[in-house]
Every structure is written in C-alpha cells, then in structure tokens.
Amino acid sequence: MINYGRAMKSLVVLLGLGAICRQAFASPWLEASDPFVRSDLTALSDSGAINSPTNHFPMLWSMLDSSISQFNIRSPSLRSEYSHIKYLYQAAQLERGNRKFEVAMNSEPLIKNAFGQVNNDHWGVYASYEMLKPHYAFRLSTGYSDDGEDRDIRWKDSYLALNAGGWVFSIGTLPRWWGQGWQHNLVLNTHESVPEISLSYTSENNWLGVWSLETLVSDVDDIYQYQWSSRLISKPFSILEYGLTYHQWLKPIDDSDYLDEQVTFDAKLSLPSVRDFYHSVYVEVASDFRASQLGALLFGWSGFIPFDKHSFRLVIERQQGRDDDLHVLTDMKLFNDKLMRNSYLVEDGWSVSGYVQLANDHQIEATYQEQTQYQQQGKELYQVSYRLPALSGRLTFGVDREQSESSQTNYWSNYEFRF
C-alpha cells in the first residue's frame, strides 16, 4: 500500500512550494521574512497608494503590478518606502540575488512567533538557488543545522511552481503568514519546514477590487495528519481590506472526537492620515466552525511616520481567548508547536513593538510582550534586534529574554549574502 503522507513529504522536500507571476520574476512573491518590507508596504497601503490587500504572505508580485507601475505617491515623505518596494520589484524582474548563502546562530533554540522570525534553529549553514522560466519557477534550498533535537541536512524553504494566467499551482516548504497581526496570529503562521500543496487564483473586479482565492493542504504530521486551508482576500475599497479563512484537519490518527473545523476573519481599516502620519486599526477573530461564540479575538493599531528618509512604526496588539475553545484546542495540540505556530492558545496577552529604519539602511526592532496561555503561568517577553549592511551582505544580531518561572535569555545572529 502506498504511504501517501510519506510520498507527499518526499515530493515536497525535493520540489518545494511556490508561485509564479505573470511576468518574469526571480522570486514570485514578497515572502513572510522581513517586517521592515512589510512596514513599507503597509504605509503605502494606508496612504492609498496600493490597491491590493496586504494580509497574505507570501504575497504575489502580480497583485502589486498595477500599483507599482502606476504609483500615486500622495505624500513626498513616502518616496523612500516606494523606492524600497520598487527596488525589490525590479530585482525580482531582473533575477538579481537569486543565489543565497546564510549562517545563523542562536544560543538557545527559542520559538519566536512574530512576523518575519522564521528560523528557530540552534545553528545552521544554508544555501539556495532560484531559477525562473516563462511557465515555471523553482528554488532549491539546503542546509545543515541543529534544530535543538538533532543535527541533519534539511531541504526547507524550497519551492516549485507552475502558472497559467491568474492560476498558480505550487508545492514546497515556504513559511506563511496569513492575517493582520504582527506579534500574534489567529489565521495561519507556518514554519519553513511544513510541506504544502497549493492552488490559487488572482483577479480584479468592481465588487471585490483586487482579490485572490487560495486553497492548500499542509502535512502537519500531528494528531491530524493534514490541514486543509482555504482563504479569500479582497480590498474592495482603498481604506478596507479583509480575509476569510476556513481550516479543516483531515485523516485523524486516532478515533478521538476532536474539534476539526475552524473559521477565521481578519480586516484592516486605514484611518485618515494626519500630515505625514499614517495609521490603521485591524482585527482577527477565530472560532470553531460550529460554535455560537468567538473562540479568540485579536485587535490592534499600527502607526507609521517617515521623517528625513528615516521612519518609525509602532504596533500595539491585544489578544483574548475563550476557555472552552482553548480546552478543546489544547487537547488537539495543533497550535503553537514547532510547525504550526498559531497564537490561538494565548488566553490573554498584549504586545507593543517598534520598527525603526534609518537612511543608511540600518534597522532596529524592539518588542515587549505579556501573555498567559491556557492553564499556564503568565510570562513576559523582551526582544531587540539590529540589522545592518556588512561584508557585502546583511548582518543581524539580537537578544530575546523570556521572564517566567523558568526564565532564559537567547543571543542570536544571522548573516545573509545574496549574489
């Protein structure tokens, strides 16, 4: 008998996950790996310069085609942010930086669940190569790393993709971030080693604006072997974008009566700008598909101000959960593990984070977070990182501190070179 789970995992490891745009891009998307790029994108969205939703990563470049080619920069203060996005867009078109070498080290393999923090290995050395043809693209990525449990050669962060017009078929292991949160996520937050198969369609009309529908199957290899997720995103108005997502867990390994369906909704409303200050409010809600009450609620505010080619973003978030839903999901063990890093099990928590970008391309991120997970003691989290151009590449170093009954501090660094 064929072991379909093992066959799928082997195929995904060899081929990878991805997508390909309608034009020749070396990398088909903005990936879920850089909070500063997301900050620029969100600022342009809140100013009305981008007509596509920004709540779905990896985000197809094709969704930004018309916005980039016909950018209407209403404020000269956002020219730096526009230049950052356009540079990445042109680099993708010209296939610049499609080879990568990376070294990462962490004093402790902590689980970090914020946007852009996808590598939790204790240490690792990685290399990748990308190629694009008119109707397919792929990235082969390999590395040798210690993930805190074993040392091995790994093939994560690879993809293969085929496209036909607005249709995209993809297979691989790229990290995903669906939703509006920055430090919390109630929709989908996957690690770069989760094998997935995906099919999506992107279009635009007068009712939905720019919209996209995607369905994917993930091999979570947990109590349920597969997770099926389908998501619709749309930006019908310049100030409003939303996403509607449905999850179902398939093929239970045992016969336990677990909750196996979940629905989530997320939305962002851009508020009127004040001079050069751009801000928005957002919300995520998630619950059992059959429940009459919400299982968890996340709401937040994000503000951005550019000044003299520098910029600063402040993000404040709050999450609350309902005990009976958390009890069932704790039994399921589907969230907050090394693969599916959803924050659904946070019973009560809040965070404040800041992102500073300097004119010399130095970047600083700082976060403070308090959270209480279901049936656990509360804890405080501190994180500071500094990123700068160095050695013809990019160097990042930082420190994480978890203050709880078993407090620990993690020092980490990362070097990335593209050519």
JSON list of C-alpha atoms in Angstrom, two decimals, residues 204-351:
[
{"chain": "A", "resi": 204, "resn": "GLU", "atom": "CA", "xyz": [-9.77, 42.07, -10.04]},
{"chain": "A", "resi": 205, "resn": "ASN", "atom": "CA", "xyz": [-13.33, 43.35, -10.46]},
{"chain": "A", "resi": 206, "resn": "ASN", "atom": "CA", "xyz": [-15.52, 46.27, -9.45]},
{"chain": "A", "resi": 207, "resn": "TRP", "atom": "CA", "xyz": [-17.12, 44.49, -6.47]},
{"chain": "A", "resi": 208, "resn": "LEU", "atom": "CA", "xyz": [-14.12, 42.87, -4.77]},
{"chain": "A", "resi": 209, "resn": "GLY", "atom": "CA", "xyz": [-11.31, 45.05, -6.08]},
{"chain": "A", "resi": 210, "resn": "VAL", "atom": "CA", "xyz": [-8.08, 43.06, -6.25]},
{"chain": "A", "resi": 211, "resn": "TRP", "atom": "CA", "xyz": [-8.88, 39.62, -4.82]},
{"chain": "A", "resi": 212, "resn": "SER", "atom": "CA", "xyz": [-7.33, 36.18, -4.52]},
{"chain": "A", "resi": 213, "resn": "LEU", "atom": "CA", "xyz": [-8.59, 32.74, -3.56]},
{"chain": "A", "resi": 214, "resn": "GLU", "atom": "CA", "xyz": [-6.16, 30.08, -2.37]},
{"chain": "A", "resi": 215, "resn": "THR", "atom": "CA", "xyz": [-6.60, 26.53, -1.12]},
{"chain": "A", "resi": 216, "resn": "LEU", "atom": "CA", "xyz": [-3.77, 24.43, 0.28]},
{"chain": "A", "resi": 217, "resn": "VAL", "atom": "CA", "xyz": [-3.11, 21.14, 2.03]},
{"chain": "A", "resi": 218, "resn": "SER", "atom": "CA", "xyz": [-0.36, 21.04, 4.68]},
{"chain": "A", "resi": 219, "resn": "ASP", "atom": "CA", "xyz": [1.29, 17.90, 6.03]},
{"chain": "A", "resi": 220, "resn": "VAL", "atom": "CA", "xyz": [1.31, 18.85, 9.73]},
{"chain": "A", "resi": 221, "resn": "ASP", "atom": "CA", "xyz": [2.17, 15.30, 10.85]},
{"chain": "A", "resi": 222, "resn": "ASP", "atom": "CA", "xyz": [0.40, 15.74, 14.20]},
{"chain": "A", "resi": 223, "resn": "ILE", "atom": "CA", "xyz": [-2.75, 14.28, 15.79]},
{"chain": "A", "resi": 224, "resn": "TYR", "atom": "CA", "xyz": [-4.33, 15.10, 12.45]},
{"chain": "A", "resi": 225, "resn": "GLN", "atom": "CA", "xyz": [-2.02, 14.30, 9.55]},
{"chain": "A", "resi": 226, "resn": "TYR", "atom": "CA", "xyz": [-3.21, 17.00, 7.13]},
{"chain": "A", "resi": 227, "resn": "GLN", "atom": "CA", "xyz": [-4.56, 20.52, 7.44]},
{"chain": "A", "resi": 228, "resn": "TRP", "atom": "CA", "xyz": [-6.72, 21.86, 4.60]},
{"chain": "A", "resi": 229, "resn": "SER", "atom": "CA", "xyz": [-6.98, 25.66, 4.45]},
{"chain": "A", "resi": 230, "resn": "SER", "atom": "CA", "xyz": [-8.89, 27.89, 2.03]},
{"chain": "A", "resi": 231, "resn": "ARG", "atom": "CA", "xyz": [-8.70, 31.67, 2.05]},
{"chain": "A", "resi": 232, "resn": "LEU", "atom": "CA", "xyz": [-10.32, 34.58, 0.22]},
{"chain": "A", "resi": 233, "resn": "ILE", "atom": "CA", "xyz": [-8.69, 38.02, 0.44]},
{"chain": "A", "resi": 234, "resn": "SER", "atom": "CA", "xyz": [-10.02, 41.24, -1.07]},
{"chain": "A", "resi": 235, "resn": "LYS", "atom": "CA", "xyz": [-9.59, 45.02, -0.99]},
{"chain": "A", "resi": 236, "resn": "PRO", "atom": "CA", "xyz": [-12.93, 46.44, -2.22]},
{"chain": "A", "resi": 237, "resn": "PHE", "atom": "CA", "xyz": [-12.17, 49.98, -1.01]},
{"chain": "A", "resi": 238, "resn": "SER", "atom": "CA", "xyz": [-8.95, 51.97, -0.67]},
{"chain": "A", "resi": 239, "resn": "ILE", "atom": "CA", "xyz": [-9.33, 52.04, 3.13]},
{"chain": "A", "resi": 240, "resn": "LEU", "atom": "CA", "xyz": [-10.59, 48.48, 3.73]},
{"chain": "A", "resi": 241, "resn": "GLU", "atom": "CA", "xyz": [-9.14, 45.02, 3.17]},
{"chain": "A", "resi": 242, "resn": "TYR", "atom": "CA", "xyz": [-10.25, 41.69, 4.61]},
{"chain": "A", "resi": 243, "resn": "GLY", "atom": "CA", "xyz": [-9.65, 37.95, 4.59]},
{"chain": "A", "resi": 244, "resn": "LEU", "atom": "CA", "xyz": [-11.94, 34.99, 5.25]},
{"chain": "A", "resi": 245, "resn": "THR", "atom": "CA", "xyz": [-10.31, 31.62, 6.02]},
{"chain": "A", "resi": 246, "resn": "TYR", "atom": "CA", "xyz": [-11.58, 28.11, 6.62]},
{"chain": "A", "resi": 247, "resn": "HIS", "atom": "CA", "xyz": [-9.45, 25.31, 8.16]},
{"chain": "A", "resi": 248, "resn": "GLN", "atom": "CA", "xyz": [-10.20, 21.62, 8.42]},
{"chain": "A", "resi": 249, "resn": "TRP", "atom": "CA", "xyz": [-7.97, 18.93, 9.89]},
{"chain": "A", "resi": 250, "resn": "LEU", "atom": "CA", "xyz": [-8.06, 15.67, 7.93]},
{"chain": "A", "resi": 251, "resn": "LYS", "atom": "CA", "xyz": [-7.30, 11.99, 8.49]},
{"chain": "A", "resi": 252, "resn": "PRO", "atom": "CA", "xyz": [-7.19, 11.72, 12.31]},
{"chain": "A", "resi": 253, "resn": "ILE", "atom": "CA", "xyz": [-4.55, 9.30, 13.55]},
{"chain": "A", "resi": 254, "resn": "ASP", "atom": "CA", "xyz": [-6.87, 8.04, 16.29]},
{"chain": "A", "resi": 255, "resn": "ASP", "atom": "CA", "xyz": [-10.64, 7.98, 16.76]},
{"chain": "A", "resi": 256, "resn": "SER", "atom": "CA", "xyz": [-10.86, 10.74, 19.37]},
{"chain": "A", "resi": 257, "resn": "ASP", "atom": "CA", "xyz": [-13.71, 13.21, 18.95]},
{"chain": "A", "resi": 258, "resn": "TYR", "atom": "CA", "xyz": [-11.64, 16.32, 18.34]},
{"chain": "A", "resi": 259, "resn": "LEU", "atom": "CA", "xyz": [-12.82, 19.66, 17.02]},
{"chain": "A", "resi": 260, "resn": "ASP", "atom": "CA", "xyz": [-11.74, 19.58, 13.38]},
{"chain": "A", "resi": 261, "resn": "GLU", "atom": "CA", "xyz": [-13.02, 22.77, 11.74]},
{"chain": "A", "resi": 262, "resn": "GLN", "atom": "CA", "xyz": [-12.22, 26.42, 12.28]},
{"chain": "A", "resi": 263, "resn": "VAL", "atom": "CA", "xyz": [-13.17, 29.67, 10.57]},
{"chain": "A", "resi": 264, "resn": "THR", "atom": "CA", "xyz": [-11.33, 33.00, 10.88]},
{"chain": "A", "resi": 265, "resn": "PHE", "atom": "CA", "xyz": [-11.94, 36.54, 9.71]},
{"chain": "A", "resi": 266, "resn": "ASP", "atom": "CA", "xyz": [-9.44, 39.40, 9.57]},
{"chain": "A", "resi": 267, "resn": "ALA", "atom": "CA", "xyz": [-9.73, 43.00, 8.39]},
{"chain": "A", "resi": 268, "resn": "LYS", "atom": "CA", "xyz": [-7.78, 46.27, 8.34]},
{"chain": "A", "resi": 269, "resn": "LEU", "atom": "CA", "xyz": [-9.30, 49.76, 8.22]},
{"chain": "A", "resi": 270, "resn": "SER", "atom": "CA", "xyz": [-6.98, 52.62, 7.24]},
{"chain": "A", "resi": 271, "resn": "LEU", "atom": "CA", "xyz": [-7.69, 55.76, 9.26]},
{"chain": "A", "resi": 272, "resn": "PRO", "atom": "CA", "xyz": [-7.44, 59.34, 7.96]},
{"chain": "A", "resi": 273, "resn": "SER", "atom": "CA", "xyz": [-3.82, 60.45, 7.83]},
{"chain": "A", "resi": 274, "resn": "VAL", "atom": "CA", "xyz": [-2.61, 63.38, 9.90]},
{"chain": "A", "resi": 275, "resn": "ARG", "atom": "CA", "xyz": [0.05, 65.27, 7.95]},
{"chain": "A", "resi": 276, "resn": "ASP", "atom": "CA", "xyz": [2.63, 62.52, 7.29]},
{"chain": "A", "resi": 277, "resn": "PHE", "atom": "CA", "xyz": [1.30, 60.15, 9.94]},
{"chain": "A", "resi": 278, "resn": "TYR", "atom": "CA", "xyz": [-0.37, 57.02, 8.51]},
{"chain": "A", "resi": 279, "resn": "HIS", "atom": "CA", "xyz": [-2.22, 54.59, 10.74]},
{"chain": "A", "resi": 280, "resn": "SER", "atom": "CA", "xyz": [-4.84, 51.84, 10.77]},
{"chain": "A", "resi": 281, "resn": "VAL", "atom": "CA", "xyz": [-6.76, 49.52, 13.06]},
{"chain": "A", "resi": 282, "resn": "TYR", "atom": "CA", "xyz": [-7.16, 45.80, 12.46]},
{"chain": "A", "resi": 283, "resn": "VAL", "atom": "CA", "xyz": [-8.89, 42.76, 13.89]},
{"chain": "A", "resi": 284, "resn": "GLU", "atom": "CA", "xyz": [-8.73, 38.97, 13.70]},
{"chain": "A", "resi": 285, "resn": "VAL", "atom": "CA", "xyz": [-11.40, 36.61, 15.03]},
{"chain": "A", "resi": 286, "resn": "ALA", "atom": "CA", "xyz": [-11.31, 32.81, 15.08]},
{"chain": "A", "resi": 287, "resn": "SER", "atom": "CA", "xyz": [-13.59, 30.07, 16.35]},
{"chain": "A", "resi": 288, "resn": "ASP", "atom": "CA", "xyz": [-14.88, 26.54, 15.97]},
{"chain": "A", "resi": 289, "resn": "PHE", "atom": "CA", "xyz": [-16.92, 26.44, 12.76]},
{"chain": "A", "resi": 290, "resn": "ARG", "atom": "CA", "xyz": [-19.95, 25.16, 14.68]},
{"chain": "A", "resi": 291, "resn": "ALA", "atom": "CA", "xyz": [-19.68, 27.43, 17.71]},
{"chain": "A", "resi": 292, "resn": "SER", "atom": "CA", "xyz": [-22.11, 30.24, 18.51]},
{"chain": "A", "resi": 293, "resn": "GLN", "atom": "CA", "xyz": [-19.42, 32.38, 20.19]},
{"chain": "A", "resi": 294, "resn": "LEU", "atom": "CA", "xyz": [-15.98, 33.62, 19.20]},
{"chain": "A", "resi": 295, "resn": "GLY", "atom": "CA", "xyz": [-13.08, 31.45, 20.30]},
{"chain": "A", "resi": 296, "resn": "ALA", "atom": "CA", "xyz": [-10.38, 34.14, 20.17]},
{"chain": "A", "resi": 297, "resn": "LEU", "atom": "CA", "xyz": [-10.15, 37.84, 19.37]},
{"chain": "A", "resi": 298, "resn": "LEU", "atom": "CA", "xyz": [-7.13, 39.89, 18.29]},
{"chain": "A", "resi": 299, "resn": "PHE", "atom": "CA", "xyz": [-7.27, 43.63, 17.71]},
{"chain": "A", "resi": 300, "resn": "GLY", "atom": "CA", "xyz": [-4.54, 46.15, 17.15]},
{"chain": "A", "resi": 301, "resn": "TRP", "atom": "CA", "xyz": [-3.42, 49.57, 15.99]},
{"chain": "A", "resi": 302, "resn": "SER", "atom": "CA", "xyz": [-0.42, 50.41, 13.84]},
{"chain": "A", "resi": 303, "resn": "GLY", "atom": "CA", "xyz": [1.02, 53.86, 13.11]},
{"chain": "A", "resi": 304, "resn": "PHE", "atom": "CA", "xyz": [3.82, 54.95, 10.76]},
{"chain": "A", "resi": 305, "resn": "ILE", "atom": "CA", "xyz": [5.68, 58.23, 10.45]},
{"chain": "A", "resi": 306, "resn": "PRO", "atom": "CA", "xyz": [8.51, 58.99, 7.98]},
{"chain": "A", "resi": 307, "resn": "PHE", "atom": "CA", "xyz": [10.98, 61.76, 8.73]},
{"chain": "A", "resi": 308, "resn": "ASP", "atom": "CA", "xyz": [14.02, 62.89, 6.73]},
{"chain": "A", "resi": 309, "resn": "LYS", "atom": "CA", "xyz": [14.48, 59.49, 4.97]},
{"chain": "A", "resi": 310, "resn": "HIS", "atom": "CA", "xyz": [14.07, 57.68, 8.30]},
{"chain": "A", "resi": 311, "resn": "SER", "atom": "CA", "xyz": [10.88, 56.03, 9.51]},
{"chain": "A", "resi": 312, "resn": "PHE", "atom": "CA", "xyz": [9.28, 54.64, 12.66]},
{"chain": "A", "resi": 313, "resn": "ARG", "atom": "CA", "xyz": [6.37, 52.21, 13.04]},
{"chain": "A", "resi": 314, "resn": "LEU", "atom": "CA", "xyz": [4.59, 51.49, 16.33]},
{"chain": "A", "resi": 315, "resn": "VAL", "atom": "CA", "xyz": [2.32, 48.44, 16.69]},
{"chain": "A", "resi": 316, "resn": "ILE", "atom": "CA", "xyz": [0.07, 47.71, 19.69]},
{"chain": "A", "resi": 317, "resn": "GLU", "atom": "CA", "xyz": [-1.89, 44.44, 19.90]},
{"chain": "A", "resi": 318, "resn": "ARG", "atom": "CA", "xyz": [-4.24, 42.69, 22.33]},
{"chain": "A", "resi": 319, "resn": "GLN", "atom": "CA", "xyz": [-5.48, 39.08, 22.21]},
{"chain": "A", "resi": 320, "resn": "GLN", "atom": "CA", "xyz": [-8.14, 37.34, 24.29]},
{"chain": "A", "resi": 321, "resn": "GLY", "atom": "CA", "xyz": [-9.43, 33.75, 24.17]},
{"chain": "A", "resi": 322, "resn": "ARG", "atom": "CA", "xyz": [-12.44, 31.79, 25.47]},
{"chain": "A", "resi": 323, "resn": "ASP", "atom": "CA", "xyz": [-11.78, 28.95, 27.94]},
{"chain": "A", "resi": 324, "resn": "ASP", "atom": "CA", "xyz": [-13.95, 26.21, 26.43]},
{"chain": "A", "resi": 325, "resn": "ASP", "atom": "CA", "xyz": [-12.44, 26.59, 22.95]},
{"chain": "A", "resi": 326, "resn": "LEU", "atom": "CA", "xyz": [-8.93, 26.66, 24.43]},
{"chain": "A", "resi": 327, "resn": "HIS", "atom": "CA", "xyz": [-9.62, 23.45, 26.36]},
{"chain": "A", "resi": 328, "resn": "VAL", "atom": "CA", "xyz": [-10.51, 21.57, 23.18]},
{"chain": "A", "resi": 329, "resn": "LEU", "atom": "CA", "xyz": [-7.62, 23.02, 21.20]},
{"chain": "A", "resi": 330, "resn": "THR", "atom": "CA", "xyz": [-5.15, 22.15, 23.96]},
{"chain": "A", "resi": 331, "resn": "ASP", "atom": "CA", "xyz": [-6.23, 18.52, 23.59]},
{"chain": "A", "resi": 332, "resn": "MET", "atom": "CA", "xyz": [-5.78, 18.77, 19.82]},
{"chain": "A", "resi": 333, "resn": "LYS", "atom": "CA", "xyz": [-2.19, 20.07, 20.20]},
{"chain": "A", "resi": 334, "resn": "LEU", "atom": "CA", "xyz": [-2.46, 21.69, 16.78]},
{"chain": "A", "resi": 335, "resn": "PHE", "atom": "CA", "xyz": [-1.22, 25.14, 17.68]},
{"chain": "A", "resi": 336, "resn": "ASN", "atom": "CA", "xyz": [1.95, 26.77, 18.98]},
{"chain": "A", "resi": 337, "resn": "ASP", "atom": "CA", "xyz": [4.26, 23.87, 18.21]},
{"chain": "A", "resi": 338, "resn": "LYS", "atom": "CA", "xyz": [7.37, 23.95, 16.03]},
{"chain": "A", "resi": 339, "resn": "LEU", "atom": "CA", "xyz": [5.40, 23.71, 12.79]},
{"chain": "A", "resi": 340, "resn": "MET", "atom": "CA", "xyz": [2.02, 25.44, 13.18]},
{"chain": "A", "resi": 341, "resn": "ARG", "atom": "CA", "xyz": [2.89, 28.48, 15.29]},
{"chain": "A", "resi": 342, "resn": "ASN", "atom": "CA", "xyz": [-0.56, 29.97, 15.76]},
{"chain": "A", "resi": 343, "resn": "SER", "atom": "CA", "xyz": [-1.18, 32.10, 18.88]},
{"chain": "A", "resi": 344, "resn": "TYR", "atom": "CA", "xyz": [-4.71, 30.73, 19.41]},
{"chain": "A", "resi": 345, "resn": "LEU", "atom": "CA", "xyz": [-3.80, 29.26, 22.81]},
{"chain": "A", "resi": 346, "resn": "VAL", "atom": "CA", "xyz": [-2.97, 32.70, 24.26]},
{"chain": "A", "resi": 347, "resn": "GLU", "atom": "CA", "xyz": [-5.76, 33.24, 26.79]},
{"chain": "A", "resi": 348, "resn": "ASP", "atom": "CA", "xyz": [-4.83, 36.85, 27.48]},
{"chain": "A", "resi": 349, "resn": "GLY", "atom": "CA", "xyz": [-1.95, 38.84, 26.05]},
{"chain": "A", "resi": 350, "resn": "TRP", "atom": "CA", "xyz": [-0.79, 42.14, 24.64]},
{"chain": "A", "resi": 351, "resn": "SER", "atom": "CA", "xyz": [2.31, 43.50, 22.94]}
]
